Coordinates of C-alpha atoms in Angstrom, one line a residue:
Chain E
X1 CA -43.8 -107.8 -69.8
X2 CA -45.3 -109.9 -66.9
X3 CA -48.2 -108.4 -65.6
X4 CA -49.0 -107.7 -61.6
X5 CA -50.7 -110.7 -60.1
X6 CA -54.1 -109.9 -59.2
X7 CA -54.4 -106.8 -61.4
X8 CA -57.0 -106.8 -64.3
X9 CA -56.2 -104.7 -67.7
X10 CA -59.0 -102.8 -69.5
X11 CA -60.1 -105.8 -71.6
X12 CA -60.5 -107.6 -68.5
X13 CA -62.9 -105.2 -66.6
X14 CA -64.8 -104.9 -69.8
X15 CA -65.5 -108.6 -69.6
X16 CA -66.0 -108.6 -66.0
X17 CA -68.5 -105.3 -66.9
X18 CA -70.2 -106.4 -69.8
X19 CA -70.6 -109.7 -67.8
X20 CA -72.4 -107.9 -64.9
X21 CA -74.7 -106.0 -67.2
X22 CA -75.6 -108.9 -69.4
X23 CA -76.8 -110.4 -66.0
X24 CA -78.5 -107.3 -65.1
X25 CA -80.6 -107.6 -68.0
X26 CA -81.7 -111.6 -67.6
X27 CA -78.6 -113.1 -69.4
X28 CA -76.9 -115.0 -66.8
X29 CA -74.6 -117.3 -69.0
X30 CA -73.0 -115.7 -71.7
X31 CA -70.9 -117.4 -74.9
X32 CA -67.7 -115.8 -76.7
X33 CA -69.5 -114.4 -79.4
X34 CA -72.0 -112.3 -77.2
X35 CA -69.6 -111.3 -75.3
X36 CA -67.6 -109.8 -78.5
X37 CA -70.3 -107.9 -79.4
X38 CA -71.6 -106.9 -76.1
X39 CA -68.4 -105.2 -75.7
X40 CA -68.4 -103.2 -78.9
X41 CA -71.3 -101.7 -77.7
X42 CA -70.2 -100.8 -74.3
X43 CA -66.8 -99.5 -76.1
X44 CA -68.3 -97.8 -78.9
X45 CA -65.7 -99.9 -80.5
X46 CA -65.5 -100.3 -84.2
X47 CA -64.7 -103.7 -84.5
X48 CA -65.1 -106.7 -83.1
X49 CA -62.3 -108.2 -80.4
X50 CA -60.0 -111.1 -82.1
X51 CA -60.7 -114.6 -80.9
X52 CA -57.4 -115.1 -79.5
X53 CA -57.6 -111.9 -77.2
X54 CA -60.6 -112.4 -76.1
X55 CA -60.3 -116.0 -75.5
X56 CA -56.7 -115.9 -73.6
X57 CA -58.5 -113.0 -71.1
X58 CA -61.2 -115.5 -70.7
X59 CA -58.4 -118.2 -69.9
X60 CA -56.7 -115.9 -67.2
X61 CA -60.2 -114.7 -65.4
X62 CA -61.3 -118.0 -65.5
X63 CA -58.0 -119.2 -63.9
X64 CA -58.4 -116.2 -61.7
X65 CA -61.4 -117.8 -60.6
X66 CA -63.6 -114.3 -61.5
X67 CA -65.2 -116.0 -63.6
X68 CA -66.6 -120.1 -64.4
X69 CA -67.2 -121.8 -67.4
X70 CA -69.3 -124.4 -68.7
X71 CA -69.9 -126.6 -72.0
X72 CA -73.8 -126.5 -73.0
X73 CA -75.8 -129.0 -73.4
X74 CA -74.7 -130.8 -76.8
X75 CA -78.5 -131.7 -77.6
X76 CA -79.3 -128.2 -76.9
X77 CA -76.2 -127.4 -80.0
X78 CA -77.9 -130.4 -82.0
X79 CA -80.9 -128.8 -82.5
X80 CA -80.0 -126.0 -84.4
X81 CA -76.7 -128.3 -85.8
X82 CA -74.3 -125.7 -84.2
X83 CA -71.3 -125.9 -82.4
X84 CA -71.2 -125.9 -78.5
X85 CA -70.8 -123.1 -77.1
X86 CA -68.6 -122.5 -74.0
X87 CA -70.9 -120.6 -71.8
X88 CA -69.5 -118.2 -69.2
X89 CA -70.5 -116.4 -65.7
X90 CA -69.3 -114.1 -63.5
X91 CA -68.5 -115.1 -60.0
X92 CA -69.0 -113.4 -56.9
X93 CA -65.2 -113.1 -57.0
X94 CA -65.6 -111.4 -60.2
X95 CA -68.3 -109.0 -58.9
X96 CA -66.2 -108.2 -56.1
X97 CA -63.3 -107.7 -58.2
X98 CA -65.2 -105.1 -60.5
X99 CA -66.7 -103.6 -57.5
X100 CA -63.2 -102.9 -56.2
X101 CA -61.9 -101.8 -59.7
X102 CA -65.2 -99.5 -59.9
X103 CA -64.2 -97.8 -56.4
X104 CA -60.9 -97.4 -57.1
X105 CA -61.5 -96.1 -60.3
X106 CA -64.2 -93.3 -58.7
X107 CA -60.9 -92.6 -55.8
X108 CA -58.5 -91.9 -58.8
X109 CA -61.1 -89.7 -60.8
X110 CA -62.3 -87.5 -57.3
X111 CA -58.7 -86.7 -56.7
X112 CA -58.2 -85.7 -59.7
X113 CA -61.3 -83.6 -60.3
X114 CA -60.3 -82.0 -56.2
X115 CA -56.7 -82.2 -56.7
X116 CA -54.1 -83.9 -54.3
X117 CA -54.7 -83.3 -50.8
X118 CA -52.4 -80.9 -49.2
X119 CA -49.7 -82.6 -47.8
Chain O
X1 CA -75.0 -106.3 -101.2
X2 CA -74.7 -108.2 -104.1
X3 CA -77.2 -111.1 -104.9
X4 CA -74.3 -113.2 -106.1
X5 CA -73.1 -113.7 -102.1
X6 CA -73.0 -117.5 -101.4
X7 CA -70.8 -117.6 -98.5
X8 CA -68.6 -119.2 -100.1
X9 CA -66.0 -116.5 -98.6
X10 CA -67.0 -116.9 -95.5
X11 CA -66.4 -120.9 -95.6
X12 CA -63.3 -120.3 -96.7
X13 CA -61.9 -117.5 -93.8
X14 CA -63.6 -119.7 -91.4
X15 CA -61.8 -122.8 -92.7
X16 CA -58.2 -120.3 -92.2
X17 CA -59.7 -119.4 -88.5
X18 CA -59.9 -123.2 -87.7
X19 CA -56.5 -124.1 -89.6
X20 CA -55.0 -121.6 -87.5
X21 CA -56.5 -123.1 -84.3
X22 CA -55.2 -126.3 -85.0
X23 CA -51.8 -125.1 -86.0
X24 CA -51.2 -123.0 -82.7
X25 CA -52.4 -125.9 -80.7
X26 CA -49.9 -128.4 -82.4
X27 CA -48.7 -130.8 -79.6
X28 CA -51.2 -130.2 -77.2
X29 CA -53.3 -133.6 -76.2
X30 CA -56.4 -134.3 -78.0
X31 CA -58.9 -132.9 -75.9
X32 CA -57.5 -129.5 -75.4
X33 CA -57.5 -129.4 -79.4
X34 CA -60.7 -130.2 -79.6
X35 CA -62.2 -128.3 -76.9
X36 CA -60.3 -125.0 -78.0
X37 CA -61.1 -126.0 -81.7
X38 CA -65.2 -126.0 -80.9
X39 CA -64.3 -122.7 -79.0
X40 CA -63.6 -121.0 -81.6
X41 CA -66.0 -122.4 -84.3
X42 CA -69.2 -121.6 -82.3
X43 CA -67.7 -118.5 -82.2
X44 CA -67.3 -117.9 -85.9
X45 CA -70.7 -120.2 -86.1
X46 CA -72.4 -117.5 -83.7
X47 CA -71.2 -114.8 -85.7
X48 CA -71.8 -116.0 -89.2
X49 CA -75.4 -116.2 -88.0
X50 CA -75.4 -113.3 -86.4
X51 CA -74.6 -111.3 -89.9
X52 CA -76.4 -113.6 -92.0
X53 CA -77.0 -112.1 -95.7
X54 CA -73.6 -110.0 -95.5
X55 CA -71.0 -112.7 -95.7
X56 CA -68.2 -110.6 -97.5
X57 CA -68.5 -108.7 -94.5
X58 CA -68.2 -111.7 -92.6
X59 CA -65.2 -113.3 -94.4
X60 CA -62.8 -110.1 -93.8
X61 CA -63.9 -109.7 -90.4
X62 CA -63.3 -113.4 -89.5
X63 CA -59.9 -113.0 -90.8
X64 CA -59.3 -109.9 -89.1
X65 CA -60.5 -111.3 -85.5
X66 CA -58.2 -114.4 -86.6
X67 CA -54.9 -111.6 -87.4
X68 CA -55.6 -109.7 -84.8
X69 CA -55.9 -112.5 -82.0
X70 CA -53.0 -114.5 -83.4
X71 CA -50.1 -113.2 -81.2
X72 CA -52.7 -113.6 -78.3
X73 CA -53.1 -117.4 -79.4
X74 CA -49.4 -117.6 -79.5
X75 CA -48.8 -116.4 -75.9
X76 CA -51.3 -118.4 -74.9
X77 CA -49.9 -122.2 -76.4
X78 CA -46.9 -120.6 -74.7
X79 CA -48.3 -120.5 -71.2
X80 CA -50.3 -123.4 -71.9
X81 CA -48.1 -127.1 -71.0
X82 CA -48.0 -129.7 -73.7
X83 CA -49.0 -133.3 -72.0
X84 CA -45.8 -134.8 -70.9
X85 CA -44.6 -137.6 -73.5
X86 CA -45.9 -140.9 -72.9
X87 CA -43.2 -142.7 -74.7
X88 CA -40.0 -141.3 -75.8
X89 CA -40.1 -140.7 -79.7
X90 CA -37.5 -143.3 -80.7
X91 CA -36.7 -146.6 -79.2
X92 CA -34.4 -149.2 -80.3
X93 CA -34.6 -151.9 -81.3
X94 CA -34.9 -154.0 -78.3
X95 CA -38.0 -152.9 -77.6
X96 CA -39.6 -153.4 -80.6
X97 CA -39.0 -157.3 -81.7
X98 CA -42.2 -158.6 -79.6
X99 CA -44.2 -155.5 -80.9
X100 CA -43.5 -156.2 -84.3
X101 CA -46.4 -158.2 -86.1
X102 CA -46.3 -160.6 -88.4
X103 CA -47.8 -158.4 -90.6
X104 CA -45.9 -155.3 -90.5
X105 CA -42.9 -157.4 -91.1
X106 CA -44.5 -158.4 -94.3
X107 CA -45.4 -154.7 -95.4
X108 CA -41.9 -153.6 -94.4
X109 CA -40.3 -156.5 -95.7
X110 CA -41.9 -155.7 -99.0
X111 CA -40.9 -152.4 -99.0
X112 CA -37.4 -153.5 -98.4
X113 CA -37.4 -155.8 -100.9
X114 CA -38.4 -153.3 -103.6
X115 CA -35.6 -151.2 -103.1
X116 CA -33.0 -154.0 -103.3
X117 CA -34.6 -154.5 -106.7
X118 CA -35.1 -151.5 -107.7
X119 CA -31.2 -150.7 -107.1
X120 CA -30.5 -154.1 -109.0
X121 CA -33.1 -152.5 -112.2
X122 CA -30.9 -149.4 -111.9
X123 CA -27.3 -150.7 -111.8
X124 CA -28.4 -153.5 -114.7
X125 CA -29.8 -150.1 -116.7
X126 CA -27.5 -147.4 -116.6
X127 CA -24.0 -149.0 -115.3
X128 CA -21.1 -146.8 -113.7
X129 CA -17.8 -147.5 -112.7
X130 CA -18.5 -146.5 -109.1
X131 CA -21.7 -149.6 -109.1
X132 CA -19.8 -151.2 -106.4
X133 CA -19.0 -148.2 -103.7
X134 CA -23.4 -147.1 -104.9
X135 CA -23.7 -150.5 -104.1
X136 CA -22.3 -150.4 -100.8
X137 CA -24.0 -147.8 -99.7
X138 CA -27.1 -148.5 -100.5
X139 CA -26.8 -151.9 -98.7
X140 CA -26.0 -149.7 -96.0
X141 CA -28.9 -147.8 -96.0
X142 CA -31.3 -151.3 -96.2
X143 CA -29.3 -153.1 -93.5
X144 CA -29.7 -150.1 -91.1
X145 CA -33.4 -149.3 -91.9
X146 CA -34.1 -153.3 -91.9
X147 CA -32.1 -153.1 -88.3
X148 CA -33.1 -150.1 -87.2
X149 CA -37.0 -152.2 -87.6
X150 CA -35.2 -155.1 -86.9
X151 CA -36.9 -157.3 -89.2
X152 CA -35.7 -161.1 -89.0
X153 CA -34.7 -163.1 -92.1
X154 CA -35.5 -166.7 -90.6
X155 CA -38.3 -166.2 -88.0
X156 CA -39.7 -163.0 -86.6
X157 CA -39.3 -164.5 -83.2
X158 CA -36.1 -166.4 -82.9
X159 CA -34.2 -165.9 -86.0
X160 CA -31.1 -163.9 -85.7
X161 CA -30.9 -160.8 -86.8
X162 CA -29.8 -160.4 -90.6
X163 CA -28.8 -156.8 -90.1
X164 CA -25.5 -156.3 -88.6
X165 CA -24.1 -158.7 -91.0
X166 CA -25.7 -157.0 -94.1
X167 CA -24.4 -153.7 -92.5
X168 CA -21.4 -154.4 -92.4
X169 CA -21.2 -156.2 -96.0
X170 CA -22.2 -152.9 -97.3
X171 CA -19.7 -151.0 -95.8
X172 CA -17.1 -153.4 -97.2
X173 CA -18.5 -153.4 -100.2
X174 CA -18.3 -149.2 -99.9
X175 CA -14.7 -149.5 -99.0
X176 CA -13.8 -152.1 -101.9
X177 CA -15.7 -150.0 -104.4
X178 CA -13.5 -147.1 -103.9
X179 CA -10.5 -149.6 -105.7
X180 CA -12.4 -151.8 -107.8
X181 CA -14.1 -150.0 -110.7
X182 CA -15.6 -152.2 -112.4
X183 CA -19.4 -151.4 -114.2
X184 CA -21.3 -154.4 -112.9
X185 CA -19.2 -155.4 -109.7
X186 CA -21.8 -153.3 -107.9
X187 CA -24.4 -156.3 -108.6
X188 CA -22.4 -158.8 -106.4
X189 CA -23.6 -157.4 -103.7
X190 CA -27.0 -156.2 -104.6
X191 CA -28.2 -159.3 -106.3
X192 CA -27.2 -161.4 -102.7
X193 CA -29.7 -159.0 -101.0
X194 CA -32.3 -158.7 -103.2
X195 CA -32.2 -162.3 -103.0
X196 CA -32.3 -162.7 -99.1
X197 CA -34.9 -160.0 -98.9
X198 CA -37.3 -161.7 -101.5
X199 CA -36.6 -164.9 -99.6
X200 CA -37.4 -163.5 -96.3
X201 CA -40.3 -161.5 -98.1
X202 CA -41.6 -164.6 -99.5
X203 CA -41.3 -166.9 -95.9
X204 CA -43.3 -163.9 -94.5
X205 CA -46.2 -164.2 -97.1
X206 CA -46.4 -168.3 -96.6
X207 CA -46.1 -167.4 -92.4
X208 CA -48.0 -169.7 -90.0
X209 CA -51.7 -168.3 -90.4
X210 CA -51.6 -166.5 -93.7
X211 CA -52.7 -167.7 -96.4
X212 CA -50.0 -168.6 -98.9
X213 CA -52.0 -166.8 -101.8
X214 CA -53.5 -163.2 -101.9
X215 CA -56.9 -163.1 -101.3
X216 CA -58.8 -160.1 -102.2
X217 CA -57.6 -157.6 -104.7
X218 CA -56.1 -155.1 -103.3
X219 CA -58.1 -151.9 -102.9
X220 CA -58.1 -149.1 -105.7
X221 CA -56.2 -146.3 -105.0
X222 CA -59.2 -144.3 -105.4
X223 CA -61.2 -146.3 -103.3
X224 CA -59.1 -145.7 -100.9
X225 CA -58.8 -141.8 -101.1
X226 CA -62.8 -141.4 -101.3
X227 CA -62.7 -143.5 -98.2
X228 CA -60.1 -141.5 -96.3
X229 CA -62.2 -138.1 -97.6
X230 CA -64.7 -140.3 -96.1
X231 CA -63.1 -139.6 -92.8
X232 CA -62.3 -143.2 -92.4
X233 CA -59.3 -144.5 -91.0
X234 CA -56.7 -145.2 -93.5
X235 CA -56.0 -148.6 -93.6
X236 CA -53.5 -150.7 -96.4
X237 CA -55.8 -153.6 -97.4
X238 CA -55.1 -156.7 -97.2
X239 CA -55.8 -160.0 -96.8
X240 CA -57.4 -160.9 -93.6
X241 CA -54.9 -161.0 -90.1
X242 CA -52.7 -159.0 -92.5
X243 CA -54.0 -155.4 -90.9
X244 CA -51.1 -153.0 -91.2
X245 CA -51.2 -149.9 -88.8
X246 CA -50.6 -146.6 -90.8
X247 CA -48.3 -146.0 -88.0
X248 CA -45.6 -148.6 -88.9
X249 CA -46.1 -147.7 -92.9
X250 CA -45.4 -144.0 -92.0
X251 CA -42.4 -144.7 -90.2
X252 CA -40.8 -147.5 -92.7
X253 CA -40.8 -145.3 -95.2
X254 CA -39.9 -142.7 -92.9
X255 CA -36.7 -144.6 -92.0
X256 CA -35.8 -145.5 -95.8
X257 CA -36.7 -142.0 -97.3
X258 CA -34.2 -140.7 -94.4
X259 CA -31.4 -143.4 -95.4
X260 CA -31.7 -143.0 -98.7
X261 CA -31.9 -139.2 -98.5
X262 CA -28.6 -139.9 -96.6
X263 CA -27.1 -142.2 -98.7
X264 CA -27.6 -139.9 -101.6
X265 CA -25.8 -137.4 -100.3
X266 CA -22.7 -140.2 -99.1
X267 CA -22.8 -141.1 -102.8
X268 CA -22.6 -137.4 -103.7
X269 CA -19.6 -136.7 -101.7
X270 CA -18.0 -139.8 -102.7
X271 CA -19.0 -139.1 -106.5
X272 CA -16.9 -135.7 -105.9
X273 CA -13.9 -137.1 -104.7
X274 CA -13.5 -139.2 -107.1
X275 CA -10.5 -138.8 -109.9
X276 CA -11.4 -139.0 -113.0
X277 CA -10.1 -138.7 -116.4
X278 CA -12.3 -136.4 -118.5
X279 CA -13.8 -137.9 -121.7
X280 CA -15.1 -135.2 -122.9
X281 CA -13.5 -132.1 -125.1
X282 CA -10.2 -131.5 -123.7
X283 CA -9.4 -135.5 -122.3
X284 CA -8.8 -138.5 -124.5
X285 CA -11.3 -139.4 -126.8
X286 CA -11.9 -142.9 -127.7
X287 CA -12.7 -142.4 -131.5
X288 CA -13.3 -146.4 -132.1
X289 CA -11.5 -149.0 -133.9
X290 CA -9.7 -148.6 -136.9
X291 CA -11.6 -150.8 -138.7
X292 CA -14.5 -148.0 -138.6
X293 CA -12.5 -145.5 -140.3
X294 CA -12.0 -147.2 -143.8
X295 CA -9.3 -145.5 -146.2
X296 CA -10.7 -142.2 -147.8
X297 CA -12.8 -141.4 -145.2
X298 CA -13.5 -138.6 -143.1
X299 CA -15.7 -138.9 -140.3
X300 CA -17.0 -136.2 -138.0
X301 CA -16.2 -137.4 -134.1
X302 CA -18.2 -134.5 -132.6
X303 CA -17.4 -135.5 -128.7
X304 CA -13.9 -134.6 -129.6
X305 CA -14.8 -131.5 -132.6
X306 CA -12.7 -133.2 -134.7
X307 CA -12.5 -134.7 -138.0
X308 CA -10.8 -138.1 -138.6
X309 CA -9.1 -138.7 -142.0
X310 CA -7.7 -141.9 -142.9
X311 CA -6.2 -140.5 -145.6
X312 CA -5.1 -142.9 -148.8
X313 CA -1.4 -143.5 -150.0
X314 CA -2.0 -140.6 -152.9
X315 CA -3.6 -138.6 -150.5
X316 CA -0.6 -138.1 -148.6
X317 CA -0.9 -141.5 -146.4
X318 CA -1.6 -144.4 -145.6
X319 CA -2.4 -142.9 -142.4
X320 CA -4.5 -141.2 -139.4
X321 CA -5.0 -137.9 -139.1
X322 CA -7.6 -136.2 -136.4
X323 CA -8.0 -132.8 -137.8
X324 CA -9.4 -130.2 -135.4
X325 CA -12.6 -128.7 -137.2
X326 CA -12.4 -125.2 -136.0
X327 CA -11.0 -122.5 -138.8
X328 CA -7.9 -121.2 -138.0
X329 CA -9.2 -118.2 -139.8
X330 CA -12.1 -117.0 -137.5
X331 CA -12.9 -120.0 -135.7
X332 CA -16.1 -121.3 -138.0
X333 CA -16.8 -125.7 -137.9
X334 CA -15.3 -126.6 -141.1
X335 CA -17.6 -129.3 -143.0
X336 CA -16.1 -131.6 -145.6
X337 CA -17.9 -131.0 -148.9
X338 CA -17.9 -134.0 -150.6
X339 CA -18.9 -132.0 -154.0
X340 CA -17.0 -129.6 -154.1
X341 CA -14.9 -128.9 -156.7
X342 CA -11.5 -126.6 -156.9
X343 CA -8.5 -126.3 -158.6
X344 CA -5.1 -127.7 -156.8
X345 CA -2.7 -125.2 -156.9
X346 CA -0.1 -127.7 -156.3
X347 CA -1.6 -129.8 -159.0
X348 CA -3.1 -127.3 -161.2
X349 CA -5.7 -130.1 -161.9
X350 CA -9.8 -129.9 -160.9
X351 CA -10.4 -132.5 -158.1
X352 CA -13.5 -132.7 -156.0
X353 CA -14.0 -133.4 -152.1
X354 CA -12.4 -130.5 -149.6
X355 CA -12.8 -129.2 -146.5
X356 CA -13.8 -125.8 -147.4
X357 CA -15.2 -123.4 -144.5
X358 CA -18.4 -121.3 -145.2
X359 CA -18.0 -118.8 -143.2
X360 CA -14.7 -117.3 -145.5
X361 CA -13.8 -120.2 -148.0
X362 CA -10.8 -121.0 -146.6
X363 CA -10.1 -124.5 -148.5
X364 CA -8.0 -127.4 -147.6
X365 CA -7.5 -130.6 -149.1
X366 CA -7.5 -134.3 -147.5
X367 CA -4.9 -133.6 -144.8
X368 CA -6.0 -130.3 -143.6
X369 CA -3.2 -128.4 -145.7
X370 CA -4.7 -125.1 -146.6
X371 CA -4.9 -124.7 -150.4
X372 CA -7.4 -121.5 -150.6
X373 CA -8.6 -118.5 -149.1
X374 CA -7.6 -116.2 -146.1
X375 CA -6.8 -119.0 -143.1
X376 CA -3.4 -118.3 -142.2
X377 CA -2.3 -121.6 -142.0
X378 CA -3.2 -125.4 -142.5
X379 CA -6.0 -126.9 -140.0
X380 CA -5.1 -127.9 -136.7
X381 CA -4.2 -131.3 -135.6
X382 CA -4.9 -133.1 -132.2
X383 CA -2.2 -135.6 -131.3
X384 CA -3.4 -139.2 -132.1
X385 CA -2.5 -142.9 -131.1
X386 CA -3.4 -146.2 -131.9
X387 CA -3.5 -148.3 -129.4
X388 CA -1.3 -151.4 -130.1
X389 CA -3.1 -153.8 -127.6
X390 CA -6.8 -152.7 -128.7
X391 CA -6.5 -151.2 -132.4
X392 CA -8.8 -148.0 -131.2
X393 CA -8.1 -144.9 -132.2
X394 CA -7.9 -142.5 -129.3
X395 CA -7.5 -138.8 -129.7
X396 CA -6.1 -136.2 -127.1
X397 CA -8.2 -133.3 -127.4
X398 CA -5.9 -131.2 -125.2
X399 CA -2.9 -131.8 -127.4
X400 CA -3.4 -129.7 -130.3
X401 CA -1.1 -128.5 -133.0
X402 CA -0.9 -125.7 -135.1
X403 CA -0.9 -126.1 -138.4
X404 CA 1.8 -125.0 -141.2
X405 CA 1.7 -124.2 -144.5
X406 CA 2.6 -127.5 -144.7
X407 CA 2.7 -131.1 -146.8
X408 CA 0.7 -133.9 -146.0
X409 CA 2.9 -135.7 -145.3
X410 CA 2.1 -135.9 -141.3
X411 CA -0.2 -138.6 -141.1
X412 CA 0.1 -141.0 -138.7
X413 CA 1.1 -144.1 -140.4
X414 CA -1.1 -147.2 -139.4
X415 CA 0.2 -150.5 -138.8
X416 CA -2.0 -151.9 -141.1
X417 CA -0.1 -150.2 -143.8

């Protein structure tokens, strides 16, 4: 089924999320891995996310432009004889995006905690 | 826990992670392999480091994340473009006589020449009366590989091309095989090729530029797996200017392994068709001369289950009898028993040598004429002729007689008297 352009699913807005708050608390770039786990936190999730998910919704925000991507430094990977990581960031796209998730999201949950307005 | 962890789990799951990586990204260009390749193994690096000391744990959650991403990854490649072909897969040969070296007309030429030989080796070893048609077709299958390279016999760069000519001798020589059936007519051809291929194989060795012998020995074949484990390039060795890429090997022997894979199954079909007269049980067998059957003797032809008697003027002959050497009883292989001594009835004297069956004693003497025990009748016979022009023996199987409580008198006389 071909999704709505312009229209994030869950997995999505937990990347964009877990993004934001890694930010919020001093990690501004973020790699695949850290990202799987950040979000098993914020899910309460038993299990990590499988690469190609996660990856592929990485692929379509980046395209989305939400969020940017960057190789690190390969002396940086030498060091400790790791593989480069890809290291991601949100955008201010991608804040905006969440921002208008998160507000549409508070809309949908206030009518239904009031009920629909009388028409 | 167990102390006994060593990762070695882990190695391996992370090992199916990446194979699985490079299989989804099949046919994508090199870098985007690569880049989705390191992707995913600082992933699993970052992760394996991350649960350091539990790496059973590890191993089955790699796999897992690897499962459970894998129709992700495939829905991906699919919305990802493969890099649009450079060159088209297959081009012919026009385009490839100027980029045809020297030297991968030598490697191919050498190739080409060890299968003429080897199908000269195999036709000289085990002969058929369809050599000529196998022949043929396998001529085919060297002049279209050797066109389809278009390797020159005279000069790689103005010769003519050998090929058409050789193509079409091996379809005559298909054609002509399927009439002529004749055990070694197949080398006519063969020999011819192998000949012009050596020749060609041996003008390409003494080449402008080449040295005329071999230099170096050729590189072990084990020196040359530790060096492709290595990671280095594999490369056929030899003598200097004489480079071969592994790209034209791979695709020689990709070109003969796909003709012969094709001529193998022509031959088949051809093979099928053919009409033949069966030699075994049931057809005409060829027993031998007569000269191999002196008077007296029984001999055991087991191609043809029966027994041939040449039996002797007091026996009932002179004459040739091919007795079938199933009981008529119940059907057991009746064995001649040289030893074995009975009274004639017919006689009423002692003699030795009968055919006597062990399953119920049913005896008979020289002929087959049933003397003793419960066989309803005399053995079978299988019609016989001698062959005027030859002097062999030959021996319908499929022809059989019943016997009858019957005299000997039935023998085929011989010629010979």
């Amino acid at each position: 089924m071909r999704r709505k352009r312009g229209k994030l699913i869950p997995l999505e807005l937990a990347i964009l999320n877990a993004g934001v708050d890694l930010r919020a608390l001093g990690t501004d770039e973020f790699h695949g891995y850290l990202l799987a786990k950040s979000l098993k936190e914020v899910e309460g999730a038993r299990r990590l996310v499988g690469h190609g998910t996660l990856y592929k919704a990485l692929d379509r925000l980046e395209s989305a432009g939400l969020i940017e991507s960057r190789w690190e430094d390969p002396d940086l990977a030498a060091v400790d004889s790791r593989p480069r990581r890809r290291l991601y960031r949100v955008t201010a796209a991608g804040s905006a995006a969440l921002a208008e998730a998160r507000r549409r999201q508070e809309q949908l949950a206030q009518l239904r905690t009031e009920g629909a307005p009388a028409i | 826990m167990k102390g006994s962890d060593d990762g070695s789990g882990a190695r391996l799951a992370a090992g199916v992670c990446l194979a699985w990586v490079r299989l989804y990204t099949a046919g994508l260009s090199y870098e985007r392999r690569q880049l989705r390749q390191d992707l995913i193994a600082a992933d699993i690096w970052d992760q394996s480091h991350d649960l350091e000391g539990r790496s059973g744990l590890l191993a089955l959650d790699l796999l897992r994340r690897c499962l459970a991403g894998a129709p992700a990854d495939i829905a991906w490649r699919m919305t990802t473009r493969s890099p649009p072909r450079t060159t088209a897969p297959f081009a012919w040969p026009e385009g490839r006589r100027s980029e045809m070296t020297e030297s991968q007309a030598f490697v191919l030429l050498t190739l080409l020449c060890g299968f003429a030989w080897a199908l000269v080796a195999v036709m000289l070893l085990s002969p058929t009366a369809h050599s000529l048609a196998y022949a043929g077709a396998a001529l085919t299958v060297i002049a279209l590989a050797g066109w389809a390279l278009e390797i020159r016999v005279d000069n790689p760069e103005t010769g003519p091309s050998a090929w058409p000519p050789a193509l079409a001798a091996g379809l005559a020589a298909i054609a002509a095989g399927l009439v002529v059936r004749e055990e070694y007519a197949g080398l006519a051809p063969a020999v011819p090729v192998a000949l012009l291929a050596s020749r060609a194989w041996v003008s390409s060795l003494t080449a402008s530029g080449a040295p005329a012998v071999v230099g170096p020995a050729p590189l072990a074949a084990s020196e040359l797996a530790a060096r492709a484990g290595a990671g280095a390039a594999l490369a056929i060795e030899l003598p200097e200017g004489r480079q071969v890429s592994r790209r034209s090997v791979i695709l020689g022997g990709l070109w003969l392994g796909l003709g012969a894979s094709v001529a193998a199954f022509a031959a088949s079909v051809v093979d099928y068709l053919w009409e033949r007269k069966p030699s075994v049980f049931g057809g005409v067998i060829d027993a031998g001369p007569m000269s191999r059957f002196p008077p007296g003797s029984k001999t055991k032809v087991p191609a043809g289950k029966f027994w041939l008697v040449h039996l002797t003027a007091e026996q009932g002959g002179p004459g040739f009898l091919a007795l079938w050497q199933k009981c008529p009883h119940l059907g057991c292989t009746v064995p001649w028993e040289e030893n074995f001594a009975v009274t004639d009835p017919s006689t009423g004297e002692k003699t030795k040598g009968w055919f006597r069956c062990p399953c119920h004693q049913s005896t008979y003497n020289h002929a087959g004429v049933r003397v003793l025990g419960p066989a309803p009748r005399s053995m079978d016979r299988m019609a016989l002729t001698i062959n005027a022009e030859t002097g062999r023996i030959e021996v319908d199987t499929g022809s059989i007689s019943k016997g009858t409580p019957d005299n000997a008198n039935f023998a085929v006389r011989s010629t010979s008297g």
